[in-house]
mmCIF file with all atom_site columns, C-alpha atoms in Angstrom:
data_model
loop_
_atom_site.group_PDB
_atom_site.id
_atom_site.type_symbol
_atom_site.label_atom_id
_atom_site.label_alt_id
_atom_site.label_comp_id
_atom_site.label_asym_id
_atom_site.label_entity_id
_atom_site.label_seq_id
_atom_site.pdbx_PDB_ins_code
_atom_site.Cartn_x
_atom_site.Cartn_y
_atom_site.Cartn_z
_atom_site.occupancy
_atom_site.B_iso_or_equiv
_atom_site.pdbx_formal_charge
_atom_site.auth_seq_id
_atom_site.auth_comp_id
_atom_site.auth_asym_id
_atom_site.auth_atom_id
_atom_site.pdbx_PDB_model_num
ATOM 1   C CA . UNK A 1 1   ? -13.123 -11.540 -27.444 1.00 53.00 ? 1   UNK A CA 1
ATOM 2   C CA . UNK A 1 2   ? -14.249 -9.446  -30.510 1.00 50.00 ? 2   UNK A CA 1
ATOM 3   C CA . UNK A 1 3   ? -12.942 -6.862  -32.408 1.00 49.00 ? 3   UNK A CA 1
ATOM 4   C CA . UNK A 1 4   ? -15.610 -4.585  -30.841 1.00 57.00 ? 4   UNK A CA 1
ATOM 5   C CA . UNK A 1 5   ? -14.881 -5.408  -26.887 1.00 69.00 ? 5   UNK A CA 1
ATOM 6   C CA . UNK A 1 6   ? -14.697 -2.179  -24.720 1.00 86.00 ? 6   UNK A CA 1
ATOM 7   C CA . UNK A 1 7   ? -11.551 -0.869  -23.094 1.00 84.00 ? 7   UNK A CA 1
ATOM 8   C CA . UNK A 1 8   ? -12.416 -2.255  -19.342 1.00 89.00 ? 8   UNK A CA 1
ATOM 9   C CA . UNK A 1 9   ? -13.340 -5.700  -20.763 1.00 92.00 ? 9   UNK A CA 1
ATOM 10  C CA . UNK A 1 10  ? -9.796  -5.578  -22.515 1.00 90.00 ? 10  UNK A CA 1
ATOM 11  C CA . UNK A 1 11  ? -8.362  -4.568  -19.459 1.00 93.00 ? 11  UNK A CA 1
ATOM 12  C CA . UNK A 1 12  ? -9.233  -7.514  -17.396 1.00 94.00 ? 12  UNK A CA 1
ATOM 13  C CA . UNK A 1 13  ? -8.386  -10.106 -19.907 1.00 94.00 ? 13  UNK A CA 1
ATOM 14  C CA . UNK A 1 14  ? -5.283  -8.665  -20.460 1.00 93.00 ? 14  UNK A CA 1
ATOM 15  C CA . UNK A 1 15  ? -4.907  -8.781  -16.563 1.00 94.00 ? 15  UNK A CA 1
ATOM 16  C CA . UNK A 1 16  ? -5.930  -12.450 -16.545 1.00 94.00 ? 16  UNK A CA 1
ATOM 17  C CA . UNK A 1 17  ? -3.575  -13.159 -19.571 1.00 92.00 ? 17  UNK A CA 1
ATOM 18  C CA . UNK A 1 18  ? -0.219  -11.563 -17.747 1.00 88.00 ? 18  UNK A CA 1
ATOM 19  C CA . UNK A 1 19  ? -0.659  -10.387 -14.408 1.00 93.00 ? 19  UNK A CA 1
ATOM 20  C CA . UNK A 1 20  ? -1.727  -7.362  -11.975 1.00 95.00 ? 20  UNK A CA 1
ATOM 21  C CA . UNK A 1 21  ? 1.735   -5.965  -13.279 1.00 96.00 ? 21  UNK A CA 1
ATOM 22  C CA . UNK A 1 22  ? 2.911   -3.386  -15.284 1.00 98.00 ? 22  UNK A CA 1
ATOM 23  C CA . UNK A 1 23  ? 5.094   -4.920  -17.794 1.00 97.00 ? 23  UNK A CA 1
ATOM 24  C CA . UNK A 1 24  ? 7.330   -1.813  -17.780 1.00 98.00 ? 24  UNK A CA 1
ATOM 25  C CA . UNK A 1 25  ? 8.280   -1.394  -14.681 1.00 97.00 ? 25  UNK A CA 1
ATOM 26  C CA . UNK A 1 26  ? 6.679   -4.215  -13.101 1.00 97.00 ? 26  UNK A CA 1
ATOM 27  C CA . UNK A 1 27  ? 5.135   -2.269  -10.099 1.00 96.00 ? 27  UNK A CA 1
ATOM 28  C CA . UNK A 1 28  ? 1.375   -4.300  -9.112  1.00 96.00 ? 28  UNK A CA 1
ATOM 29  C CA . UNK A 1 29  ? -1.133  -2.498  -10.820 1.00 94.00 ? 29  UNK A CA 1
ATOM 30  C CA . UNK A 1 30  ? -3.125  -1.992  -7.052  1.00 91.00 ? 30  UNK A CA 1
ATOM 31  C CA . UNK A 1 31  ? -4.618  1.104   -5.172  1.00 89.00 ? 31  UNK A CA 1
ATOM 32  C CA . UNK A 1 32  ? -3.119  4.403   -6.338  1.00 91.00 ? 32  UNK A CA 1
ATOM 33  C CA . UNK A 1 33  ? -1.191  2.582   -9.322  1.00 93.00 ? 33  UNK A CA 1
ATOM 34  C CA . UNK A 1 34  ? -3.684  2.840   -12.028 1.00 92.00 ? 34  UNK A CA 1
ATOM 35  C CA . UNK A 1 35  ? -3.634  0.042   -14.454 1.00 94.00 ? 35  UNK A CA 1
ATOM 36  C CA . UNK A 1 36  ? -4.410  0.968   -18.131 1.00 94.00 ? 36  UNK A CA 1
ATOM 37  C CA . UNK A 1 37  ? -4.029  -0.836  -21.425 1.00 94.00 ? 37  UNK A CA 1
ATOM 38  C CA . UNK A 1 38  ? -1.052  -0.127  -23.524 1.00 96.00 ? 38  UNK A CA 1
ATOM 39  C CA . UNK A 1 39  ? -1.169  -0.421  -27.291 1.00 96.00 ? 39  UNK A CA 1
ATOM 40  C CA . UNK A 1 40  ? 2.234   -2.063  -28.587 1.00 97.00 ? 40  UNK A CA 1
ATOM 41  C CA . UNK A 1 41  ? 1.678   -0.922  -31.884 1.00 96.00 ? 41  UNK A CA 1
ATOM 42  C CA . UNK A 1 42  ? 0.378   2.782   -31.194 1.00 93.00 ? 42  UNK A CA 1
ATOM 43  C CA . UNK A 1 43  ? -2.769  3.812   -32.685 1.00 92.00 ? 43  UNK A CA 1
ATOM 44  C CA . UNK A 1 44  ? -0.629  6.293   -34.593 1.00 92.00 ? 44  UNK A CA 1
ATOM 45  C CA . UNK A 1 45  ? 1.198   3.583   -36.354 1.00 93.00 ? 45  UNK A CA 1
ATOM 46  C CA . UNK A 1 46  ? -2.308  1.672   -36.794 1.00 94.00 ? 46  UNK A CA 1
ATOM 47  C CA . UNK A 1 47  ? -2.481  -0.257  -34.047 1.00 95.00 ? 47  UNK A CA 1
ATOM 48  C CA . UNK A 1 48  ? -5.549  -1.777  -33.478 1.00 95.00 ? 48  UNK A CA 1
ATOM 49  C CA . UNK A 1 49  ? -7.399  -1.609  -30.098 1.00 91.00 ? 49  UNK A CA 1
ATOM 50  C CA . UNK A 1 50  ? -7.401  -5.286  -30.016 1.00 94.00 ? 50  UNK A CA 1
ATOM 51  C CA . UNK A 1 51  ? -6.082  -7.930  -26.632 1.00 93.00 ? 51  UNK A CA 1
ATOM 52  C CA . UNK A 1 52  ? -3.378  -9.105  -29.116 1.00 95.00 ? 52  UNK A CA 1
ATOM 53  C CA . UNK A 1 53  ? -2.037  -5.339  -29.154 1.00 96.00 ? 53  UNK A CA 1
ATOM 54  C CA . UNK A 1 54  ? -2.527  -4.178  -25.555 1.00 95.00 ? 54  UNK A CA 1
ATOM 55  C CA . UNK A 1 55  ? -0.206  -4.913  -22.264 1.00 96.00 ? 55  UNK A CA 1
ATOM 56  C CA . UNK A 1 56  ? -1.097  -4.231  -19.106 1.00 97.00 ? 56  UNK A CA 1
ATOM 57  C CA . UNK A 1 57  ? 0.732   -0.714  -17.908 1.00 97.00 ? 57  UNK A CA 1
ATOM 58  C CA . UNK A 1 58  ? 0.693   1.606   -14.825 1.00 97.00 ? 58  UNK A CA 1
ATOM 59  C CA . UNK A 1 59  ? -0.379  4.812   -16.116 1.00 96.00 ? 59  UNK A CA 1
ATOM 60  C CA . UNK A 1 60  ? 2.738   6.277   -15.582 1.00 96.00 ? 60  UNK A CA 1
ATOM 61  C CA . UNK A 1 61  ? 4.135   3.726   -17.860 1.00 97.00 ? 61  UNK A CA 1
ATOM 62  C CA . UNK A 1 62  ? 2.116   4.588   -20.388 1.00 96.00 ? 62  UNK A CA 1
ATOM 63  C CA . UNK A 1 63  ? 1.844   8.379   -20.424 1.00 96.00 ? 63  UNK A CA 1
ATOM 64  C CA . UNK A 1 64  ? 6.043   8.459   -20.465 1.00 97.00 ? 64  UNK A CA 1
ATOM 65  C CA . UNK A 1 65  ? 6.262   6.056   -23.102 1.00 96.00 ? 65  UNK A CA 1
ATOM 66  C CA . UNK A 1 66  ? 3.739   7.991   -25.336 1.00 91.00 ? 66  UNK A CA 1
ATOM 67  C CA . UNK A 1 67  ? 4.789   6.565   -28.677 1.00 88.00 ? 67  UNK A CA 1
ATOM 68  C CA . UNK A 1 68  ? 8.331   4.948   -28.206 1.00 93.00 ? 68  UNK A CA 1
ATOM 69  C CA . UNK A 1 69  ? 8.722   1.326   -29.814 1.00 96.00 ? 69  UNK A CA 1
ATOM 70  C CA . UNK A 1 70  ? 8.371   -1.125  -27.389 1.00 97.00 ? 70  UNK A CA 1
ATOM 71  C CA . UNK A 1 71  ? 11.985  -2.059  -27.564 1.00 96.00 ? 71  UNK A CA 1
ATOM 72  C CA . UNK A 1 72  ? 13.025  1.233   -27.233 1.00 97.00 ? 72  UNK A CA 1
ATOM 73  C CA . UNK A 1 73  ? 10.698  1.622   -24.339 1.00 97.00 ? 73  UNK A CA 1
ATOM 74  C CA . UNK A 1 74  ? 12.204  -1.689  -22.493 1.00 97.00 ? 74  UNK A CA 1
ATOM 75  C CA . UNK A 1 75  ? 15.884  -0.381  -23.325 1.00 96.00 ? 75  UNK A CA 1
ATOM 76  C CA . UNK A 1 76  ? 15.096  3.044   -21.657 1.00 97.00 ? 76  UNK A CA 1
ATOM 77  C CA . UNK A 1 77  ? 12.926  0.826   -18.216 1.00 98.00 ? 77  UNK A CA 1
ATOM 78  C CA . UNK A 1 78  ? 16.243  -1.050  -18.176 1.00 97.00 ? 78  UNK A CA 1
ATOM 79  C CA . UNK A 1 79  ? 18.034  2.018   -17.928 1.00 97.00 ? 79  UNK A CA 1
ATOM 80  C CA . UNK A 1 80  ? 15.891  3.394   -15.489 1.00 97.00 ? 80  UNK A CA 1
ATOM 81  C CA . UNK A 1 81  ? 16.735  0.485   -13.151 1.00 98.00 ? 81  UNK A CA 1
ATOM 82  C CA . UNK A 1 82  ? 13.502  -1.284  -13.707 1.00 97.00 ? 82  UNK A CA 1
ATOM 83  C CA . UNK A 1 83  ? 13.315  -4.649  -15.014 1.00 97.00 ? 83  UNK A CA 1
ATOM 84  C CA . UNK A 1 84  ? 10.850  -5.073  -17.825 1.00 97.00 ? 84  UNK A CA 1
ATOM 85  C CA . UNK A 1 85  ? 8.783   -7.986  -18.916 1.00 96.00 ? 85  UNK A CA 1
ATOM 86  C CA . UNK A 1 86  ? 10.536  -8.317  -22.121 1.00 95.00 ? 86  UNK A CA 1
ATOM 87  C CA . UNK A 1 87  ? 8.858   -11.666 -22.622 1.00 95.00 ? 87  UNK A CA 1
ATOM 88  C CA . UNK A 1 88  ? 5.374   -11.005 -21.967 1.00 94.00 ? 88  UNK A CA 1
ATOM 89  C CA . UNK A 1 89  ? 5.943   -7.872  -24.577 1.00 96.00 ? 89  UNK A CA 1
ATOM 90  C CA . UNK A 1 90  ? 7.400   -10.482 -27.627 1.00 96.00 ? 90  UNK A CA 1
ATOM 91  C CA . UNK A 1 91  ? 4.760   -13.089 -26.936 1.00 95.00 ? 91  UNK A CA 1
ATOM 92  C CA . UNK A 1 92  ? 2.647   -10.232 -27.358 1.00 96.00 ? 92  UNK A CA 1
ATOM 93  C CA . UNK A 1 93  ? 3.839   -8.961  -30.260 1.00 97.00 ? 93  UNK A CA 1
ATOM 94  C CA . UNK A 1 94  ? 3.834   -12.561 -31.655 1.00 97.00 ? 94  UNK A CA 1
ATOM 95  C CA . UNK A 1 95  ? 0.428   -12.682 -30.752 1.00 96.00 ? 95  UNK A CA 1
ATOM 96  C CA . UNK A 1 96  ? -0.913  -9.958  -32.635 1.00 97.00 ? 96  UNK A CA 1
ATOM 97  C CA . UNK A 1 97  ? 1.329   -11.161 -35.832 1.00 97.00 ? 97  UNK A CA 1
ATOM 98  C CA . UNK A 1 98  ? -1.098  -14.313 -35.750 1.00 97.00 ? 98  UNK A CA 1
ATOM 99  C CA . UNK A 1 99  ? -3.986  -12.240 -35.083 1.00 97.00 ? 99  UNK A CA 1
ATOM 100 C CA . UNK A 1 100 ? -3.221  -9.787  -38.357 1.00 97.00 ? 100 UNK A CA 1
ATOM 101 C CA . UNK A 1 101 ? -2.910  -13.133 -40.064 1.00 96.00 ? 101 UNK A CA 1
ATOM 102 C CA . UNK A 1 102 ? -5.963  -15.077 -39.280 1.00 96.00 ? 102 UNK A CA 1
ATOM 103 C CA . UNK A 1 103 ? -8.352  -11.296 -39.085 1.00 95.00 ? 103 UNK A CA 1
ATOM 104 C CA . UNK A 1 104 ? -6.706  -9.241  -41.796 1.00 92.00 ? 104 UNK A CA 1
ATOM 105 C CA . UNK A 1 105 ? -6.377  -6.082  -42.314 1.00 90.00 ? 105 UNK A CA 1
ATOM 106 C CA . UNK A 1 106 ? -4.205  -3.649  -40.268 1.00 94.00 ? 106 UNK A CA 1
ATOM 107 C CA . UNK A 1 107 ? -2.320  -2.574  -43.269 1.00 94.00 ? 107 UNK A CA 1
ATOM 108 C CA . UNK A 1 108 ? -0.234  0.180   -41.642 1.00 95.00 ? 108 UNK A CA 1
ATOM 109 C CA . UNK A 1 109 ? 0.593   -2.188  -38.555 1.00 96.00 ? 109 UNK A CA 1
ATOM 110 C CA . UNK A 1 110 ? 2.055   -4.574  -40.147 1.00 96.00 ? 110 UNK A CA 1
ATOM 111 C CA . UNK A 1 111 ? 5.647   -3.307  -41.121 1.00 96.00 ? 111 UNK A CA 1
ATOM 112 C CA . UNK A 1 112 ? 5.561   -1.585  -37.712 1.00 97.00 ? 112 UNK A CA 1
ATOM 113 C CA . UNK A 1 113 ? 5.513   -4.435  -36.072 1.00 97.00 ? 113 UNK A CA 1
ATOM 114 C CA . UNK A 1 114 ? 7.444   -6.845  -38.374 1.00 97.00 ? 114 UNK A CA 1
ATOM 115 C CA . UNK A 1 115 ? 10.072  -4.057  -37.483 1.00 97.00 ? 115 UNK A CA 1
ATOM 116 C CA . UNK A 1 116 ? 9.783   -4.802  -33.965 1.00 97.00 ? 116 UNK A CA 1
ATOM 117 C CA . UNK A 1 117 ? 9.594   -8.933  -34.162 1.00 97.00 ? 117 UNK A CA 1
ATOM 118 C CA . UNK A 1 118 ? 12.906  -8.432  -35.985 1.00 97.00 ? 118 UNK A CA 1
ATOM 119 C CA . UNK A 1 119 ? 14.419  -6.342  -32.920 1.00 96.00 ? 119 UNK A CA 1
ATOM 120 C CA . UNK A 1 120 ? 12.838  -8.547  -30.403 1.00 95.00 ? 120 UNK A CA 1
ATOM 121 C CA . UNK A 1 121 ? 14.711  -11.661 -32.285 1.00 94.00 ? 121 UNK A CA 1
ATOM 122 C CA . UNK A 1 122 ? 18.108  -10.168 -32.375 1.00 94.00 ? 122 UNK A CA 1
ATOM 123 C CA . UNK A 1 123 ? 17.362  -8.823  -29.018 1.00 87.00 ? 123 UNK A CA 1
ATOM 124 C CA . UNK A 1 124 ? 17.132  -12.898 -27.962 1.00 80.00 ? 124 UNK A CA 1
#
């Protein structure tokens, strides 16, 4: 996968990677539940449009989050009722540490999400 992969290419690796699900609220991504990619790190915060960065997310998911952390975002699905896939989030956020660390770059990502690694470890 390169830095350069479309959005639909994303979209089924990330599928293969965690699941038909939408990590949020965990409802199969199937028929009239539109699965999209959802940046962890939002492109606002410079998150880069890479696998490392993006979960799988019904588009409902992912329009109400807009750009809540992704701990806040689990805190308010757990609210909600829902039961998040706060473990495919933090190996994802892990995996797009690495990936800033072996590629480079993403200078306005990285305290972002070293912000969030540090929630997601007192969180565990």
């Amino acid at each position: 996968m390169t830095a350069r992969t479309g959005r639909q290419e994303r979209l089924r690796s990330a599928v293969e990677r965690d699941g038909p699900r939408c990590v949020w609220c965990r409802r199969e991504c199937t028929g009239l539940v539109r699965a999209t990619t959802d940046h962890l790190v939002p492109k606002v915060k410079g998150g880069p449009s890479w696998l490392e960065n993006e979960v799988v997310a019904c588009a409902r998911c992912n329009r109400e989050r807009g750009h809540r952390s992704p701990t806040d975002w689990v805190a308010e699905c757990e609210r909600r009722g829902w039961r998040p896939d706060a473990d495919a989030v933090a190996r994802a956020l892990r995996s797009l540490d690495r990936a800033i660390v072996e590629r480079g770059g993403q200078r306005r990502a990285r305290p972002y999400l070293a912000a969030q690694l540090r929630r997601v470890a007192r969180a565990a």
